[in-house]
Every structure is written in C-alpha cells, then in structure tokens.
Short mmCIF file of C-alpha atoms in Angstrom, two decimals:
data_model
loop_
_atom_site.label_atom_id
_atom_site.label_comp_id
_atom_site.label_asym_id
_atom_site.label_seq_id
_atom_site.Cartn_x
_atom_site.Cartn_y
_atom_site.Cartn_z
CA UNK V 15 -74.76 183.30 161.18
CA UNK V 16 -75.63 183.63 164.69
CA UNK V 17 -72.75 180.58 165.95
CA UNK V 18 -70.47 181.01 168.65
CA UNK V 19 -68.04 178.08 168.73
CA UNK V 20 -66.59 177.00 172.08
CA UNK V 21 -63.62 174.22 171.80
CA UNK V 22 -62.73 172.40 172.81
CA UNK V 23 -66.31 170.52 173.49
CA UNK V 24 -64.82 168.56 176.74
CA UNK V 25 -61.72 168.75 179.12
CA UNK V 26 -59.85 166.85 181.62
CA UNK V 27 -57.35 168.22 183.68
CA UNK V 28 -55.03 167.68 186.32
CA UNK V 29 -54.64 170.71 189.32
CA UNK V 30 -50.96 171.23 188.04
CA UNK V 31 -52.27 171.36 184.63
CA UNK V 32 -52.21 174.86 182.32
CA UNK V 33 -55.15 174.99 179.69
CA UNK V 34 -56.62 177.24 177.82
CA UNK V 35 -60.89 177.43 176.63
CA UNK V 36 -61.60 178.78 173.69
CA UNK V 37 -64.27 180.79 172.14
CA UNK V 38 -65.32 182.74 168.65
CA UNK V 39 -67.93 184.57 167.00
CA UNK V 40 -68.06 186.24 163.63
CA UNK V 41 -71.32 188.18 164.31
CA UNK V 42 -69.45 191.63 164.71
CA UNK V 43 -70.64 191.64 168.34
CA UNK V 44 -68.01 193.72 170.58
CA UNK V 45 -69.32 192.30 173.88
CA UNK V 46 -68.04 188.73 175.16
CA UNK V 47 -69.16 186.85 178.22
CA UNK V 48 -67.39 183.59 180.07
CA UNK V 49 -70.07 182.24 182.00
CA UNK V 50 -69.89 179.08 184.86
CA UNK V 51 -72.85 176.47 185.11
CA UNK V 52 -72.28 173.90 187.58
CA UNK V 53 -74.70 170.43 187.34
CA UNK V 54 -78.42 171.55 187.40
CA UNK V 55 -77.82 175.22 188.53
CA UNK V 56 -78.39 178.29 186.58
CA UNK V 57 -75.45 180.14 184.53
CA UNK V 58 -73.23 182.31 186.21
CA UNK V 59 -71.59 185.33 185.25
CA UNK V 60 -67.60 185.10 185.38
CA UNK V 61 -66.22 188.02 183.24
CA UNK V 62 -67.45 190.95 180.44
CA UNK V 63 -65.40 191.81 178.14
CA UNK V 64 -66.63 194.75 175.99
CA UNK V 65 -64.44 195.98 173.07
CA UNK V 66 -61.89 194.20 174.15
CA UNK V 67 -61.75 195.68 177.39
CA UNK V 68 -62.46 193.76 180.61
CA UNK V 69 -65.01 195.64 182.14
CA UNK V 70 -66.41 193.05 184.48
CA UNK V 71 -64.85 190.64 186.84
CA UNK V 72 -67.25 189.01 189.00
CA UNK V 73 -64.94 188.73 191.92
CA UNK V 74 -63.55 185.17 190.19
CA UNK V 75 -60.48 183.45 191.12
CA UNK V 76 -56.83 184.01 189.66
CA UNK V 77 -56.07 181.11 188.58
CA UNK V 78 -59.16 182.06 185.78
CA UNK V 79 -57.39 184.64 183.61
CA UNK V 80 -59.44 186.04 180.50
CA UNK V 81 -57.89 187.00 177.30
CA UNK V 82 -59.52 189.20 174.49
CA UNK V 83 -56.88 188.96 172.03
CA UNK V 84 -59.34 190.87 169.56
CA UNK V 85 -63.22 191.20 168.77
CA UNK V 86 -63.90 187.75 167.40
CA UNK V 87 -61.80 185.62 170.19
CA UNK V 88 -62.22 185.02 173.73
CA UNK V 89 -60.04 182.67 175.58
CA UNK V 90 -60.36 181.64 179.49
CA UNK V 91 -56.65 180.54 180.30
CA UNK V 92 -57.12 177.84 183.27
CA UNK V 93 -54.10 176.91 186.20
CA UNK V 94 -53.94 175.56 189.78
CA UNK V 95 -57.59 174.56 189.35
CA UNK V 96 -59.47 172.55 192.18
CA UNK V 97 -62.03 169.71 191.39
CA UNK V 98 -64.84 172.06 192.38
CA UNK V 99 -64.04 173.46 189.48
CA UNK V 100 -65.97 171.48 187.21
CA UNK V 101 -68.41 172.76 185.45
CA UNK V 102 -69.91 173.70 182.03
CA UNK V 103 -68.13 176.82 181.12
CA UNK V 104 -70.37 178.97 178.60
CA UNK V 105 -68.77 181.61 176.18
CA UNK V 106 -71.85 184.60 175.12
CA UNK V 107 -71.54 187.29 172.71
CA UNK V 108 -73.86 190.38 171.82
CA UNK V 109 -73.70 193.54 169.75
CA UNK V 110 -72.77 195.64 172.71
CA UNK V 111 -72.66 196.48 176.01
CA UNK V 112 -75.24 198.30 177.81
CA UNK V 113 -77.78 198.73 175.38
CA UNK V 114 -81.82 197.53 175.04
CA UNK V 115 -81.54 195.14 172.44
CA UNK V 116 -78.34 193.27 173.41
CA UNK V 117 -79.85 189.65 172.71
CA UNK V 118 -77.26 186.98 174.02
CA UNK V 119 -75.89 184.38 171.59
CA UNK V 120 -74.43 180.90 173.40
CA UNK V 121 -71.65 178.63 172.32
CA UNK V 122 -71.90 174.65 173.22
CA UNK V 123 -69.79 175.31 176.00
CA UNK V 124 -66.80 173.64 177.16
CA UNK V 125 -67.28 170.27 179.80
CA UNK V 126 -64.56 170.64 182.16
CA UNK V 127 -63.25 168.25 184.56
CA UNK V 128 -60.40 168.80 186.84
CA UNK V 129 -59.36 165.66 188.84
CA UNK A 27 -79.50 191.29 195.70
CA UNK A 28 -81.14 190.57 192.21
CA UNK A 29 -83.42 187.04 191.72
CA UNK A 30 -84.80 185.39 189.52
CA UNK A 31 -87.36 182.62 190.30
CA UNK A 32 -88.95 179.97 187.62
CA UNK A 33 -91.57 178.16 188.55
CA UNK A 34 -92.58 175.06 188.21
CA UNK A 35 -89.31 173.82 188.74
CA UNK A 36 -90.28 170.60 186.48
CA UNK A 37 -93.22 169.96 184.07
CA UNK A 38 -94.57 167.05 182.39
CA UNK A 39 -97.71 167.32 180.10
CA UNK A 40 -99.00 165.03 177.12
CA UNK A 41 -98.37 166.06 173.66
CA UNK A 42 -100.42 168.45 172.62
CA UNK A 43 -100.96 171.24 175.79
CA UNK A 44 -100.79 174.50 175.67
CA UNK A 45 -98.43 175.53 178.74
CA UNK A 46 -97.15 178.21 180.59
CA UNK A 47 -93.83 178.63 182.05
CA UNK A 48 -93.56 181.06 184.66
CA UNK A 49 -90.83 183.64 185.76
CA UNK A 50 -90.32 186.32 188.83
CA UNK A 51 -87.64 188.78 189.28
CA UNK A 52 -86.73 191.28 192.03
CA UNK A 53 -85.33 194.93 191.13
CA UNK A 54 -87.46 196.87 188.47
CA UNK A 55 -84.33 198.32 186.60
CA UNK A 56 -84.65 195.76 184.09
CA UNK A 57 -83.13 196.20 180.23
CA UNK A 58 -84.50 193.28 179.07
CA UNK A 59 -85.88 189.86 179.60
CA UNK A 60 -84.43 186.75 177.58
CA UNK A 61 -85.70 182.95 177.45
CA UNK A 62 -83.21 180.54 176.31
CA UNK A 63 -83.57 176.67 175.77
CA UNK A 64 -80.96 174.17 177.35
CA UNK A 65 -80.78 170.78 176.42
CA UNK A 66 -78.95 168.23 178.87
CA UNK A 67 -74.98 168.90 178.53
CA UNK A 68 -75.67 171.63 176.00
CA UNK A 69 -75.37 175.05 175.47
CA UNK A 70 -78.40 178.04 175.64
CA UNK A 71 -80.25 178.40 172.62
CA UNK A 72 -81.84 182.12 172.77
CA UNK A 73 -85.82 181.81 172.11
CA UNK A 74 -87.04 185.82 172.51
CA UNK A 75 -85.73 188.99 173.83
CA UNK A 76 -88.17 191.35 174.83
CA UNK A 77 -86.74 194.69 175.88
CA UNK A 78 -88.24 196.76 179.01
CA UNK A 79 -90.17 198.88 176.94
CA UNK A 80 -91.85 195.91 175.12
CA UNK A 81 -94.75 193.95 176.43
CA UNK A 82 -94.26 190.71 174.73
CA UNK A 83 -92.51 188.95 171.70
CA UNK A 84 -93.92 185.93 169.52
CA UNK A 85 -92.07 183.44 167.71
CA UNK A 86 -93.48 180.80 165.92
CA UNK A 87 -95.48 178.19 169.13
CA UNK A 88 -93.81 180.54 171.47
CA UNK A 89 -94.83 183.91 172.92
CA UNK A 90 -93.13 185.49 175.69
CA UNK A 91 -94.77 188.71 177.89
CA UNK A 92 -93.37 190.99 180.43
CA UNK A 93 -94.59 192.99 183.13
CA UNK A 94 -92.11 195.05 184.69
CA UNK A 95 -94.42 196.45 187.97
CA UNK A 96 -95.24 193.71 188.81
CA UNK A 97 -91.91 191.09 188.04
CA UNK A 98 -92.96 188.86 185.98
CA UNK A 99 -92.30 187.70 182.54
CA UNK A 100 -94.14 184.63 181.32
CA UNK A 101 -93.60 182.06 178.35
CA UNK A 102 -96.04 180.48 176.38
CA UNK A 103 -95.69 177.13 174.77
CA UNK A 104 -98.47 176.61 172.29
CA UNK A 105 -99.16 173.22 170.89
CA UNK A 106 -96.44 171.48 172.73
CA UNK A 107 -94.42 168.65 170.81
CA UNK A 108 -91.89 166.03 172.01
CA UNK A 109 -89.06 168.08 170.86
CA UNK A 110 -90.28 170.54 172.85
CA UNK A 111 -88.79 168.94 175.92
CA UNK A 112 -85.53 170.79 177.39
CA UNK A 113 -84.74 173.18 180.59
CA UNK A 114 -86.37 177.01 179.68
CA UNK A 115 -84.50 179.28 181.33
CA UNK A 116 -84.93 183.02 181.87
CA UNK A 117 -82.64 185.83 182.45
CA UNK A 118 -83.31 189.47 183.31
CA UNK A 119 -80.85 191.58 181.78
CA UNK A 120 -79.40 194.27 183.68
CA UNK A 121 -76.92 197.43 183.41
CA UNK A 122 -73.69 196.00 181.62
CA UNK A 123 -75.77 193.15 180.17
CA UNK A 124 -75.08 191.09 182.94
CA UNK A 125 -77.65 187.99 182.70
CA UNK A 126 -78.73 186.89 185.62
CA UNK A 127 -80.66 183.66 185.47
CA UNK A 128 -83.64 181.97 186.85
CA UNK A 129 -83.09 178.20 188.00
CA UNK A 130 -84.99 177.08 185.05
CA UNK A 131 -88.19 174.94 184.46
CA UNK A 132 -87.13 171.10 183.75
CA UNK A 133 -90.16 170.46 180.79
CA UNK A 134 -91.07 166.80 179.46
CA UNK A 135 -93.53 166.42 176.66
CA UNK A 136 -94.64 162.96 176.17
CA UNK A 137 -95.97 161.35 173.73
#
C-alpha cells in the first residue's frame, strides 16, 4: 500500500472561517510534508515534519498551523485565510528524513478555495 | 538559490514516439532526483527515484538518467500512448528531503 489519503478532496471557505486539512499514510514512513501548488506552478514546500517533530517551516504564514498528532496523521489547521490562498494543498510522506532513498509518496490533495 | 528547469514547457507528439523530457538543476549537492506524473486537478504520482549515486532507473516505457556534473536528469518515454498524456514533473531532492520542483513539461499524446 503505497496511498496517502488527503480529505477532504475540495474546500470552500470564508476568511473568518477555522478548518482543518487532513492527511494519512499507513506506510510506516516517519517523514510528512504539506506542500502548496497554486494553478499551473510547481509544488511548494510549506512544512517537514519528521518523527513527529517539525523540523521545517518554510517561513509560512500563522494563520497555517501544522499538527503531527502521531506518525500516520498530518493535519494543516487553516484561519484568517486570504483568497490568495487558494491553491492545491499536497500532503507527502517518505520513510525518513535525510536519507538517499527517501522516494516521496503524494495524496490527491486538498482543492481549497477561500472567498 | 536552488532551480530546477524542465524543458519543453509543453509537448505534443502522435501516438507512438519515443520522447524525451528534459530537466536542469543548479547546486550539485543533490540526494536524489524524482519524476512524478500530475494529472489536471490531481495529485503527484511518483514514476522513478534515482539516488545521486545512481545513473539511471527503468520502469516499464519509462527510463530516467542522471548526471550530476553536469545538472541534468532526463526522462524517457518509450512508445508513447494516449494515457500517457499528463504534466511530468521533476524534483531534485536535497538535505532534509526538501523537493524542490521543476515547472513541469505539459505532454499531449494524440491519437
């Protein structure tokens, strides 16, 4: 099984609103990745998360607040958002951190809208 | 700081071509090199992983090489089908297995 499941698939939300994103993987892998795609650009890199640690922020905003509650679930806890927002947020996972082999695994990622 | 260019940016070819996609990265301190698939509004599907000590991977049609001194890591499409057509992307793997992506190479295969 090589699945990482992202939910929910799609989002709309208002700029008061509190959500939450969620993501899990039952591959055993101890490193988890948020990543940001905006329409027709590349991925990029939001927040690392490696045994349940965060050991990367990538300078994001505060109203994006990670959560590793343990090594199968990720969570991406939205508020205050602003419309450029929007985006295809990507959940990753790999064995570990920092090592030769770590192949990436995707989720479906979540469609977000904030209006 | 790190890039990573794809080129072309798009490609369309008739069934049946064998094609290369093409990808360029700055900064030799490379762990590895990963091409992924993306299909409009989907996620990445992971294709090969070829670490920095490797010089290429095959999978099935596909067969990925990588040349660290010079920056460059190429993708081979062998045979190429309809359902072939997606956005490849590549991403160079650094310290912390941070990806960092190319821009991707838009690919239509018609019929």
């Amino acid at each position: 099984d090589t699945e990482v499941t992202q939910t929910p698939k799609h989002l709309v939300m208002g700029m008061t609103n509190k959500k939450s994103l969620k993501c899990e993987q039952h591959m055993g892998h101890r490193a988890m990745y948020w990543y940001k795609q905006k329409a027709k650009k590349p991925p990029e890199l939001m927040f690392v998360y490696s045994y349940e640690k965060l050991s990367i922020n990538e300078s994001v905003p505060s109203r994006f607040s990670p959560e590793c509650p343990n090594s199968s679930l990720l969570n991406l806890h939205l508020h205050a958002l602003q419309p450029e927002d929007s985006a295809l947020y990507l959940c990753a996972s790999s064995q570990v951190v920092d090592s030769l082999n770590t192949e990436a695994f995707f989720g479906q990622g979540t469609r977000l809208t904030v209006v | 700081k790190q890039e990573v260019t794809q080129i072309p940016a798009a490609l369309s070819v008739p069934e049946g071509e064998n094609l290369v996609l093409n990808c360029s990265f700055t900064d030799s301190a490379i762990y590895n090199l990963q091409w992924f698939r993306q299909d409009p509004g989907k996620g990445l599907t992971s294709l090969l992983l070829i670490q920095s000590s490797q010089r290429e991977q095959t999978s099935g049609r596909l067969n990925a090489s990588l040349d660290k001194s010079s920056g460059r890591s190429t993708l081979y499409i062998a045979a190429s089908q309809p359902g072939d057509s997606a956005t490849y992307l590549c991403a160079k793997g650094n310290a912390g297995n941070m990806l960092t992506f190319g821009g991707g190479t838009r690919l239509m295969v018609k019929p």
